[in-house]
PDB file of C-alpha atoms and ligand atoms in Angstrom:
ATOM      1  CA  MET E 198      95.351  75.260  80.330  1.00 51.00           C
ATOM      2  CA  GLU E 199      92.750  77.738  79.363  1.00 60.00           C
ATOM      3  CA  ARG E 200      91.957  79.267  83.123  1.00 75.00           C
ATOM      4  CA  LYS E 201      91.124  83.220  83.536  1.00 89.00           C
ATOM      5  CA  ILE E 202      93.555  84.611  85.457  1.00 96.00           C
ATOM      6  CA  THR E 203      92.165  85.949  88.780  1.00 95.00           C
ATOM      7  CA  LYS E 204      94.723  85.677  91.665  1.00 96.00           C
ATOM      8  CA  ALA E 205      97.321  88.049  92.325  1.00 97.00           C
ATOM      9  CA  ILE E 206     100.800  87.849  94.377  1.00 98.00           C
ATOM     10  CA  ILE E 207     102.187  91.277  95.512  1.00 97.00           C
ATOM     11  CA  PRO E 208     105.429  90.463  97.164  1.00 97.00           C
ATOM     12  CA  ALA E 209     105.819  93.264  99.688  1.00 96.00           C
ATOM     13  CA  ALA E 210     108.285  91.596 101.980  1.00 93.00           C
ATOM     14  CA  GLY E 211     111.734  93.443 101.457  1.00 88.00           C
ATOM     15  CA  LEU E 212     113.451  95.515 104.015  1.00 87.00           C
ATOM     16  CA  GLY E 213     113.495  98.498 101.946  1.00 88.00           C
ATOM     17  CA  THR E 214     117.319  98.943 102.787  1.00 91.00           C
ATOM     18  CA  ARG E 215     117.373 101.599  99.685  1.00 93.00           C
ATOM     19  CA  PHE E 216     115.471 103.852 101.747  1.00 95.00           C
ATOM     20  CA  LEU E 217     116.869 103.580 105.232  1.00 95.00           C
ATOM     21  CA  PRO E 218     116.000 105.488 107.656  1.00 96.00           C
ATOM     22  CA  VAL E 219     112.724 106.487 106.618  1.00 95.00           C
ATOM     23  CA  THR E 220     111.717 102.754 106.412  1.00 94.00           C
ATOM     24  CA  LYS E 221     113.195 101.756 109.636  1.00 93.00           C
ATOM     25  CA  ALA E 222     109.456 101.498 111.049  1.00 92.00           C
ATOM     26  CA  MET E 223     107.481 102.091 107.859  1.00 94.00           C
ATOM     27  CA  PRO E 224     107.159  99.493 105.025  1.00 96.00           C
ATOM     28  CA  LYS E 225     108.510 101.013 101.717  1.00 95.00           C
ATOM     29  CA  GLU E 226     105.498 100.098  99.913  1.00 96.00           C
ATOM     30  CA  MET E 227     103.620 102.739 102.482  1.00 95.00           C
ATOM     31  CA  LEU E 228     105.944 105.544 100.991  1.00 96.00           C
ATOM     32  CA  PRO E 229     103.795 108.254  99.402  1.00 96.00           C
ATOM     33  CA  ILE E 230     103.753 109.439  95.466  1.00 97.00           C
ATOM     34  CA  VAL E 231     101.735 112.019  95.887  1.00 96.00           C
ATOM     35  CA  ASP E 232      98.534 111.055  97.888  1.00 92.00           C
ATOM     36  CA  LYS E 233      98.875 107.290  97.549  1.00 94.00           C
ATOM     37  CA  PRO E 234     101.483 104.800  98.984  1.00 95.00           C
ATOM     38  CA  THR E 235     103.171 103.047  96.249  1.00 96.00           C
ATOM     39  CA  ILE E 236     101.399  99.676  96.926  1.00 96.00           C
ATOM     40  CA  GLN E 237      97.858 101.229  96.022  1.00 94.00           C
ATOM     41  CA  TYR E 238      99.312 101.993  92.790  1.00 95.00           C
ATOM     42  CA  ILE E 239      99.843  98.384  92.224  1.00 96.00           C
ATOM     43  CA  VAL E 240      96.641  97.085  93.475  1.00 95.00           C
ATOM     44  CA  GLU E 241      94.822  99.231  91.379  1.00 93.00           C
ATOM     45  CA  GLU E 242      96.555  97.969  88.330  1.00 95.00           C
ATOM     46  CA  ALA E 243      95.396  94.696  89.393  1.00 94.00           C
ATOM     47  CA  VAL E 244      91.703  95.177  89.970  1.00 92.00           C
ATOM     48  CA  ALA E 245      91.812  97.334  86.821  1.00 92.00           C
ATOM     49  CA  SER E 246      93.479  94.317  85.165  1.00 95.00           C
ATOM     50  CA  GLY E 247      90.188  91.977  86.345  1.00 93.00           C
ATOM     51  CA  ILE E 248      92.173  90.510  89.543  1.00 93.00           C
ATOM     52  CA  LYS E 249      89.595  89.142  91.781  1.00 92.00           C
ATOM     53  CA  ASP E 250      91.897  87.822  94.694  1.00 94.00           C
ATOM     54  CA  ILE E 251      94.989  89.811  95.872  1.00 96.00           C
ATOM     55  CA  ILE E 252      97.668  88.156  98.453  1.00 97.00           C
ATOM     56  CA  ILE E 253     100.524  90.656  99.671  1.00 97.00           C
ATOM     57  CA  VAL E 254     103.304  88.572 100.982  1.00 97.00           C
ATOM     58  CA  THR E 255     104.162  90.649 103.873  1.00 96.00           C
ATOM     59  CA  GLY E 256     107.118  90.220 106.791  1.00 92.00           C
ATOM     60  CA  LYS E 257     107.726  91.968 110.099  1.00 88.00           C
ATOM     61  CA  GLY E 258     106.689  95.744 110.399  1.00 89.00           C
ATOM     62  CA  LYS E 259     104.501  95.993 107.575  1.00 93.00           C
ATOM     63  CA  ARG E 260     101.451  95.768 109.558  1.00 93.00           C
ATOM     64  CA  ALA E 261     100.613  99.425 107.897  1.00 95.00           C
ATOM     65  CA  ILE E 262      99.567  97.828 104.861  1.00 95.00           C
ATOM     66  CA  GLU E 263      97.037  95.746 106.269  1.00 94.00           C
ATOM     67  CA  ASP E 264      95.526  98.818 107.940  1.00 92.00           C
ATOM     68  CA  HIS E 265      95.506 101.079 104.558  1.00 92.00           C
ATOM     69  CA  PHE E 266      93.227  98.486 102.772  1.00 92.00           C
ATOM     70  CA  ASP E 267      91.331  97.876 106.160  1.00 88.00           C
ATOM     71  CA  LYS E 268      87.761  99.449 106.827  1.00 89.00           C
ATOM     72  CA  ASN E 269      88.357 102.476 109.410  1.00 91.00           C
ATOM     73  CA  PHE E 270      85.017 103.447 110.869  1.00 90.00           C
ATOM     74  CA  GLU E 271      85.992 105.835 113.102  1.00 93.00           C
ATOM     75  CA  LEU E 272      87.742 107.700 110.420  1.00 94.00           C
ATOM     76  CA  GLU E 273      84.706 107.509 107.662  1.00 93.00           C
ATOM     77  CA  GLU E 274      82.344 108.448 110.777  1.00 95.00           C
ATOM     78  CA  THR E 275      84.294 111.725 111.188  1.00 95.00           C
ATOM     79  CA  LEU E 276      84.744 112.502 107.556  1.00 93.00           C
ATOM     80  CA  PHE E 277      80.998 112.014 106.959  1.00 93.00           C
ATOM     81  CA  ARG E 278      79.871 114.071 110.117  1.00 96.00           C
ATOM     82  CA  LYS E 279      82.228 116.799 109.285  1.00 95.00           C
ATOM     83  CA  GLY E 280      80.905 116.700 105.318  1.00 96.00           C
ATOM     84  CA  LYS E 281      83.839 116.349 103.815  1.00 94.00           C
ATOM     85  CA  PHE E 282      82.426 113.486 101.340  1.00 93.00           C
ATOM     86  CA  ASP E 283      85.793 113.745  98.858  1.00 91.00           C
ATOM     87  CA  LEU E 284      88.111 112.749 101.342  1.00 91.00           C
ATOM     88  CA  LEU E 285      85.281 110.120 102.374  1.00 93.00           C
ATOM     89  CA  ASP E 286      85.415 108.537  98.864  1.00 90.00           C
ATOM     90  CA  LYS E 287      89.137 108.642  98.985  1.00 89.00           C
ATOM     91  CA  VAL E 288      89.131 106.406 102.312  1.00 88.00           C
ATOM     92  CA  ARG E 289      86.854 104.387 101.147  1.00 88.00           C
ATOM     93  CA  ALA E 290      88.570 103.523  97.845  1.00 83.00           C
ATOM     94  CA  CYS E 291      91.346 101.581  99.870  1.00 82.00           C
ATOM     95  CA  SER E 292      88.937  99.293 101.632  1.00 83.00           C
ATOM     96  CA  ASN E 293      86.954  98.037  98.406  1.00 80.00           C
ATOM     97  CA  VAL E 294      89.020  95.551  97.310  1.00 84.00           C
ATOM     98  CA  ASP E 295      89.468  92.018  99.670  1.00 85.00           C
ATOM     99  CA  ILE E 296      93.030  91.431 100.050  1.00 94.00           C
ATOM    100  CA  HIS E 297      94.846  88.389 102.009  1.00 96.00           C
ATOM    101  CA  TYR E 298      98.089  88.290 103.870  1.00 96.00           C
ATOM    102  CA  ILE E 299     100.656  85.823 104.173  1.00 96.00           C
ATOM    103  CA  ARG E 300     103.844  86.347 105.732  1.00 95.00           C
ATOM    104  CA  GLN E 301     107.539  85.317 104.299  1.00 94.00           C
ATOM    105  CA  LYS E 302     108.841  84.322 107.612  1.00 90.00           C
ATOM    106  CA  GLU E 303     112.428  84.808 106.468  1.00 87.00           C
ATOM    107  CA  PRO E 304     114.046  87.002 103.940  1.00 86.00           C
ATOM    108  CA  ARG E 305     115.490  84.322 101.541  1.00 92.00           C
ATOM    109  CA  GLY E 306     114.411  86.260  98.227  1.00 94.00           C
ATOM    110  CA  LEU E 307     111.656  86.787  95.475  1.00 96.00           C
ATOM    111  CA  GLY E 308     111.523  83.443  94.607  1.00 97.00           C
ATOM    112  CA  HIS E 309     110.827  82.191  98.130  1.00 96.00           C
ATOM    113  CA  ALA E 310     108.318  84.957  98.724  1.00 97.00           C
ATOM    114  CA  VAL E 311     106.188  84.023  95.402  1.00 97.00           C
ATOM    115  CA  TRP E 312     106.510  80.260  96.465  1.00 97.00           C
ATOM    116  CA  THR E 313     105.003  81.384 100.129  1.00 97.00           C
ATOM    117  CA  ALA E 314     101.701  81.990  98.511  1.00 97.00           C
ATOM    118  CA  ARG E 315     101.425  78.761  96.413  1.00 97.00           C
ATOM    119  CA  ASN E 316      98.528  77.428  98.611  1.00 96.00           C
ATOM    120  CA  PHE E 317      96.524  80.400  97.717  1.00 96.00           C
ATOM    121  CA  ILE E 318      97.152  80.211  94.007  1.00 97.00           C
ATOM    122  CA  GLY E 319      96.543  76.270  93.907  1.00 95.00           C
ATOM    123  CA  ASN E 320      96.612  74.773  90.796  1.00 95.00           C
ATOM    124  CA  GLU E 321      95.745  77.683  88.203  1.00 96.00           C
ATOM    125  CA  PRO E 322      97.825  80.107  86.406  1.00 97.00           C
ATOM    126  CA  PHE E 323      98.117  83.446  88.095  1.00 98.00           C
ATOM    127  CA  ALA E 324      99.804  87.157  88.137  1.00 98.00           C
ATOM    128  CA  VAL E 325     102.621  88.652  89.981  1.00 98.00           C
ATOM    129  CA  LEU E 326     103.523  92.283  90.239  1.00 98.00           C
ATOM    130  CA  LEU E 327     106.063  93.925  92.211  1.00 97.00           C
ATOM    131  CA  GLY E 328     105.657  97.059  94.062  1.00 93.00           C
ATOM    132  CA  ASP E 329     108.957  98.578  93.190  1.00 95.00           C
ATOM    133  CA  ASP E 330     107.550  99.239  89.147  1.00 96.00           C
ATOM    134  CA  ILE E 331     104.669 101.564  88.946  1.00 97.00           C
ATOM    135  CA  VAL E 332     103.546 101.408  85.265  1.00 97.00           C
ATOM    136  CA  ARG E 333     101.235 104.052  83.467  1.00 97.00           C
ATOM    137  CA  ALA E 334      99.772 102.693  80.340  1.00 97.00           C
ATOM    138  CA  GLU E 335      96.376 103.311  78.384  1.00 97.00           C
ATOM    139  CA  LYS E 336      95.965  99.842  78.411  1.00 97.00           C
ATOM    140  CA  PRO E 337      97.365  98.329  82.341  1.00 97.00           C
ATOM    141  CA  CYS E 338     100.005  96.572  81.872  1.00 98.00           C
ATOM    142  CA  LEU E 339      99.008  93.654  83.813  1.00 97.00           C
ATOM    143  CA  LYS E 340      96.089  93.739  81.047  1.00 97.00           C
ATOM    144  CA  GLN E 341      98.239  93.367  78.343  1.00 98.00           C
ATOM    145  CA  LEU E 342      99.949  90.750  80.073  1.00 98.00           C
ATOM    146  CA  ILE E 343      97.042  88.779  80.715  1.00 97.00           C
ATOM    147  CA  GLU E 344      95.665  89.154  76.906  1.00 97.00           C
ATOM    148  CA  GLN E 345      99.110  87.979  75.781  1.00 97.00           C
ATOM    149  CA  TYR E 346      98.447  84.592  78.019  1.00 97.00           C
ATOM    150  CA  GLU E 347      94.679  84.572  76.563  1.00 95.00           C
ATOM    151  CA  GLU E 348      96.501  83.670  73.249  1.00 93.00           C
ATOM    152  CA  THR E 349      99.107  81.312  74.428  1.00 91.00           C
ATOM    153  CA  HIS E 350      98.259  80.030  77.523  1.00 93.00           C
ATOM    154  CA  SER E 351     101.606  80.146  78.685  1.00 94.00           C
ATOM    155  CA  SER E 352     103.744  82.090  80.806  1.00 97.00           C
ATOM    156  CA  VAL E 353     104.316  85.709  79.974  1.00 98.00           C
ATOM    157  CA  ILE E 354     107.026  88.233  81.637  1.00 98.00           C
ATOM    158  CA  GLY E 355     106.759  91.852  81.138  1.00 98.00           C
ATOM    159  CA  VAL E 356     109.684  93.394  79.733  1.00 98.00           C
ATOM    160  CA  GLN E 357     111.057  96.823  78.800  1.00 97.00           C
ATOM    161  CA  GLN E 358     114.577  98.156  77.364  1.00 96.00           C
ATOM    162  CA  VAL E 359     116.857  99.864  79.896  1.00 95.00           C
ATOM    163  CA  PRO E 360     120.118 101.818  79.407  1.00 95.00           C
ATOM    164  CA  GLU E 361     122.990  99.228  79.072  1.00 93.00           C
ATOM    165  CA  ASP E 362     124.524 100.670  82.101  1.00 94.00           C
ATOM    166  CA  GLN E 363     121.482  99.377  83.923  1.00 94.00           C
ATOM    167  CA  THR E 364     121.273  96.117  82.973  1.00 96.00           C
ATOM    168  CA  HIS E 365     122.995  94.934  86.171  1.00 95.00           C
ATOM    169  CA  ARG E 366     119.985  96.121  88.170  1.00 94.00           C
ATOM    170  CA  TYR E 367     117.732  93.520  86.665  1.00 96.00           C
ATOM    171  CA  GLY E 368     116.410  89.881  85.545  1.00 97.00           C
ATOM    172  CA  ILE E 369     117.872  90.084  81.867  1.00 98.00           C
ATOM    173  CA  ILE E 370     116.497  88.122  78.440  1.00 97.00           C
ATOM    174  CA  GLU E 371     118.753  86.599  75.953  1.00 97.00           C
ATOM    175  CA  PRO E 372     115.972  86.413  73.194  1.00 97.00           C
ATOM    176  CA  SER E 373     115.944  83.844  70.618  1.00 96.00           C
ATOM    177  CA  SER E 374     113.182  84.876  68.487  1.00 95.00           C
ATOM    178  CA  VAL E 375     110.430  87.809  68.118  1.00 95.00           C
ATOM    179  CA  ASN E 376     106.567  87.593  66.780  1.00 93.00           C
ATOM    180  CA  GLY E 377     105.162  91.051  67.259  1.00 93.00           C
ATOM    181  CA  ARG E 378     105.539  92.187  71.169  1.00 95.00           C
ATOM    182  CA  CYS E 379     106.402  88.620  72.112  1.00 96.00           C
ATOM    183  CA  TYR E 380     109.899  87.488  72.461  1.00 97.00           C
ATOM    184  CA  GLY E 381     110.928  83.736  72.589  1.00 97.00           C
ATOM    185  CA  VAL E 382     114.061  83.384  75.075  1.00 97.00           C
ATOM    186  CA  LYS E 383     117.154  81.425  75.496  1.00 97.00           C
ATOM    187  CA  ASN E 384     117.999  82.535  78.576  1.00 96.00           C
ATOM    188  CA  PHE E 385     117.040  84.306  81.857  1.00 97.00           C
ATOM    189  CA  ILE E 386     119.734  85.979  83.985  1.00 97.00           C
ATOM    190  CA  GLU E 387     118.997  87.319  87.316  1.00 97.00           C
ATOM    191  CA  LYS E 388     121.564  90.454  87.388  1.00 96.00           C
ATOM    192  CA  PRO E 389     124.275  90.027  84.954  1.00 96.00           C
ATOM    193  CA  LYS E 390     127.684  91.520  85.828  1.00 95.00           C
ATOM    194  CA  GLU E 391     128.480  94.910  84.315  1.00 93.00           C
ATOM    195  CA  GLY E 392     129.025  94.333  80.474  1.00 90.00           C
ATOM    196  CA  THR E 393     127.951  90.956  80.384  1.00 95.00           C
ATOM    197  CA  ALA E 394     124.056  91.162  79.536  1.00 95.00           C
ATOM    198  CA  PRO E 395     122.951  89.985  75.962  1.00 96.00           C
ATOM    199  CA  SER E 396     120.698  91.970  75.436  1.00 97.00           C
ATOM    200  CA  ASN E 397     119.184  95.473  77.415  1.00 96.00           C
ATOM    201  CA  LEU E 398     115.669  93.809  77.592  1.00 97.00           C
ATOM    202  CA  ALA E 399     115.274  94.004  81.657  1.00 97.00           C
ATOM    203  CA  ILE E 400     112.358  92.277  83.505  1.00 97.00           C
ATOM    204  CA  MET E 401     110.004  94.740  84.661  1.00 96.00           C
ATOM    205  CA  GLY E 402     107.951  93.558  87.993  1.00 95.00           C
ATOM    206  CA  ARG E 403     104.857  91.770  85.882  1.00 98.00           C
ATOM    207  CA  TYR E 404     104.615  88.255  85.315  1.00 98.00           C
ATOM    208  CA  ILE E 405     101.785  85.514  84.473  1.00 98.00           C
ATOM    209  CA  LEU E 406     103.286  82.063  85.594  1.00 98.00           C
ATOM    210  CA  THR E 407     101.538  78.979  85.589  1.00 97.00           C
ATOM    211  CA  PRO E 408     101.558  76.753  88.790  1.00 97.00           C
ATOM    212  CA  GLU E 409     104.682  74.450  87.561  1.00 97.00           C
ATOM    213  CA  ILE E 410     106.766  77.147  88.609  1.00 97.00           C
ATOM    214  CA  PHE E 411     105.937  76.298  92.048  1.00 97.00           C
ATOM    215  CA  SER E 412     107.061  72.634  92.011  1.00 96.00           C
ATOM    216  CA  ILE E 413     110.564  74.302  90.586  1.00 97.00           C
ATOM    217  CA  LEU E 414     110.812  76.696  93.328  1.00 96.00           C
ATOM    218  CA  ASP E 415     110.375  73.910  95.513  1.00 95.00           C
ATOM    219  CA  ASN E 416     113.829  72.592  94.811  1.00 92.00           C
ATOM    220  CA  GLN E 417     115.003  76.029  93.525  1.00 89.00           C
ATOM    221  CA  GLU E 418     118.910  76.880  94.980  1.00 89.00           C
ATOM    222  CA  VAL E 419     120.135  80.101  95.835  1.00 90.00           C
ATOM    223  CA  GLY E 420     120.889  82.344  92.734  1.00 92.00           C
ATOM    224  CA  ALA E 421     122.210  86.031  92.787  1.00 93.00           C
ATOM    225  CA  GLY E 422     122.832  87.830  96.064  1.00 90.00           C
ATOM    226  CA  GLY E 423     122.205  84.595  97.894  1.00 92.00           C
ATOM    227  CA  GLU E 424     118.745  84.715  97.295  1.00 93.00           C
ATOM    228  CA  ILE E 425     116.102  82.219  95.582  1.00 95.00           C
ATOM    229  CA  GLN E 426     115.655  84.010  92.247  1.00 96.00           C
ATOM    230  CA  LEU E 427     111.947  84.027  90.722  1.00 97.00           C
ATOM    231  CA  THR E 428     114.292  84.672  87.516  1.00 97.00           C
ATOM    232  CA  ASP E 429     116.166  81.433  87.995  1.00 97.00           C
ATOM    233  CA  ALA E 430     112.734  79.518  88.458  1.00 97.00           C
ATOM    234  CA  ILE E 431     111.359  80.761  85.000  1.00 98.00           C
ATOM    235  CA  HIS E 432     114.604  79.951  83.326  1.00 97.00           C
ATOM    236  CA  GLN E 433     113.947  76.114  84.191  1.00 97.00           C
ATOM    237  CA  LEU E 434     109.905  76.839  83.663  1.00 97.00           C
ATOM    238  CA  ASN E 435     110.976  77.868  79.915  1.00 97.00           C
ATOM    239  CA  LYS E 436     113.095  74.648  79.622  1.00 96.00           C
ATOM    240  CA  ILE E 437     109.478  72.718  79.801  1.00 96.00           C
ATOM    241  CA  GLN E 438     106.956  75.133  78.980  1.00 95.00           C
ATOM    242  CA  LYS E 439     107.538  78.081  76.358  1.00 94.00           C
ATOM    243  CA  VAL E 440     107.597  81.247  77.982  1.00 97.00           C
ATOM    244  CA  CYS E 441     107.260  84.368  76.227  1.00 97.00           C
ATOM    245  CA  ALA E 442     108.870  87.647  77.130  1.00 98.00           C
ATOM    246  CA  PHE E 443     106.071  90.651  76.676  1.00 98.00           C
ATOM    247  CA  ASP E 444     107.813  94.249  75.828  1.00 98.00           C
ATOM    248  CA  PHE E 445     104.500  95.832  77.174  1.00 98.00           C
ATOM    249  CA  GLU E 446     103.333  99.511  76.421  1.00 98.00           C
ATOM    250  CA  GLY E 447     103.574 102.107  78.587  1.00 97.00           C
ATOM    251  CA  LYS E 448     105.913 104.406  81.074  1.00 97.00           C
ATOM    252  CA  ARG E 449     107.535 102.554  83.621  1.00 96.00           C
ATOM    253  CA  TYR E 450     108.681 104.199  86.898  1.00 97.00           C
ATOM    254  CA  ASP E 451     111.104 102.852  88.983  1.00 94.00           C
ATOM    255  CA  VAL E 452     110.080 103.207  92.825  1.00 96.00           C
ATOM    256  CA  GLY E 453     112.636 101.014  94.202  1.00 93.00           C
ATOM    257  CA  GLU E 454     115.388 103.369  94.676  1.00 92.00           C
ATOM    258  CA  MET E 455     115.450 107.048  95.718  1.00 95.00           C
ATOM    259  CA  LEU E 456     116.234 108.837  92.485  1.00 96.00           C
ATOM    260  CA  GLY E 457     113.406 106.589  90.728  1.00 96.00           C
ATOM    261  CA  PHE E 458     111.204 108.064  93.469  1.00 97.00           C
ATOM    262  CA  ILE E 459     111.804 111.739  93.737  1.00 97.00           C
ATOM    263  CA  ARG E 460     111.329 112.008  89.815  1.00 97.00           C
ATOM    264  CA  THR E 461     107.915 109.610  90.339  1.00 98.00           C
ATOM    265  CA  THR E 462     107.119 111.922  92.646  1.00 97.00           C
ATOM    266  CA  ILE E 463     107.718 114.894  91.018  1.00 97.00           C
ATOM    267  CA  GLU E 464     106.123 113.884  87.502  1.00 97.00           C
ATOM    268  CA  PHE E 465     102.762 112.329  88.944  1.00 97.00           C
ATOM    269  CA  ALA E 466     102.664 115.766  91.124  1.00 97.00           C
ATOM    270  CA  LEU E 467     102.898 117.785  87.988  1.00 97.00           C
ATOM    271  CA  ASP E 468     100.376 115.480  85.904  1.00 96.00           C
ATOM    272  CA  SER E 469      98.106 115.619  88.886  1.00 95.00           C
ATOM    273  CA  LYS E 470      94.426 116.874  88.072  1.00 94.00           C
ATOM    274  CA  GLU E 471      94.358 118.492  91.674  1.00 92.00           C
ATOM    275  CA  TYR E 472      98.037 119.788  91.987  1.00 95.00           C
ATOM    276  CA  GLY E 473      99.815 119.955  89.131  1.00 96.00           C
ATOM    277  CA  THR E 474      98.664 123.694  88.237  1.00 97.00           C
ATOM    278  CA  ASP E 475     100.099 124.734  91.721  1.00 97.00           C
ATOM    279  CA  THR E 476     103.358 122.326  91.095  1.00 96.00           C
ATOM    280  CA  VAL E 477     104.083 123.898  87.922  1.00 96.00           C
ATOM    281  CA  GLU E 478     104.247 126.864  89.147  1.00 96.00           C
ATOM    282  CA  LEU E 479     105.903 125.808  92.392  1.00 95.00           C
ATOM    283  CA  MET E 480     108.712 124.473  90.608  1.00 95.00           C
ATOM    284  CA  GLN E 481     109.201 127.322  87.910  1.00 94.00           C
ATOM    285  CA  ASN E 482     109.542 129.595  91.219  1.00 94.00           C
ATOM    286  CA  LEU E 483     111.869 127.162  92.943  1.00 93.00           C
ATOM    287  CA  LEU E 484     114.028 126.985  89.695  1.00 92.00           C
ATOM    288  CA  GLN E 485     114.193 130.218  88.858  1.00 92.00           C
ATOM    289  CA  GLN E 486     115.082 131.265  92.491  1.00 91.00           C
ATOM    290  CA  ARG E 487     118.112 129.012  92.028  1.00 89.00           C
ATOM    291  CA  ALA E 488     118.948 130.190  88.874  1.00 88.00           C
ATOM    292  CA  MET E 489     119.119 133.799  90.081  1.00 86.00           C
ATOM    293  CA  THR E 490     121.156 133.026  93.153  1.00 85.00           C
ATOM    294  CA  SER E 491     123.823 131.036  91.302  1.00 77.00           C
ATOM    295  CA  LEU E 492     124.020 134.315  88.791  1.00 68.00           C
ATOM    296  CA  ILE E 493     124.913 136.440  91.851  1.00 61.00           C
TER     297      ILE E 493
HETATM  298  C1  G1P M 177     113.173  92.178  91.064  1.00 79.58           C
HETATM  299  C2  G1P M 177     113.309  90.867  90.067  1.00 79.58           C
HETATM  300  C3  G1P M 177     114.259  91.320  88.988  1.00 79.58           C
HETATM  301  C4  G1P M 177     113.760  92.686  88.277  1.00 79.58           C
HETATM  302  C5  G1P M 177     113.243  93.591  89.523  1.00 79.58           C
HETATM  303  C6  G1P M 177     112.410  94.451  88.568  1.00 79.58           C
HETATM  304  O1  G1P M 177     114.831  92.642  91.266  1.00 79.58           O
HETATM  305  O2  G1P M 177     114.619  89.437  90.755  1.00 79.58           O
HETATM  306  O3  G1P M 177     114.546  90.355  87.855  1.00 79.58           O
HETATM  307  O4  G1P M 177     114.346  92.704  86.868  1.00 79.58           O
HETATM  308  O5  G1P M 177     112.800  93.225  90.212  1.00 79.58           O
HETATM  309  O6  G1P M 177     112.252  95.744  89.391  1.00 79.58           O
HETATM  310  P1  G1P M 177     114.728  93.352  92.767  1.00 79.58           P
HETATM  311  O7  G1P M 177     115.008  94.767  91.980  1.00 79.58           O
HETATM  312  O8  G1P M 177     113.957  93.400  93.295  1.00 79.58           O
HETATM  313  O9  G1P M 177     116.126  93.353  93.124  1.00 79.58           O
END
């Protein structure tokens, strides 16, 4: 199949329990990293990779995501009248991409969330981007995967190495061969028990999948955590079409758990064009004060 990848699914139906209570009434995808919600970084990566149509799989209490990517005439009008053109540009940038939405009616896992968008995708290869992973890279992560897909026309799953003691938190691959950055895979294992992972190559929330995944997901049984797992379906897909696990270039930030989120916020603030210099000074002062009080 030689079709171009133009469609992407962004699952955003998760309950965000790791961030409670902040996620009680606010979608975790709307938590800000400096001045943008996490999901905007994901949408920007998709667009920069050539994606034309995005579908976000939402759930209850996720309205703020739709409002964020919608046009806000009143706000734009006010900013225009006040001559705040910088802010106007930033606000407009949020609504210049067409996004579709569908609700996952029950929280049945990532595999089920992706399956929910099957009619939107139809019979073509597509991308999946998970909101818990933000990647900063010279070439957008998803674009790297798309270029790999264009060479082989089979599914491509983004992976990177993680510390051994972290493997139980991810989908892990058991590689069978390697060609450049592309691993052939023997086994895809979702959240292996601690100490049992066959490698430290973890699935990192970026996928190019062929549409055959949907007929596998039609019958996919529950796996780790009692949920329908995308990783299990990919394992089945790999038996009928070779799947490549692609070790992409770039730095991946885990915004799916609190410490990763704090770390990302600090790093993005330090690197920010607008706030970077002030943040460096602020942090130096704070750390100096701490060092002094601990000496007293
Ligand atoms: C999901 C996937 C897992 C992957 C991870 C990356 O897990 O199921 O295979 O390694 O995202 O962030 P989750 O973190 O949603 O439990």
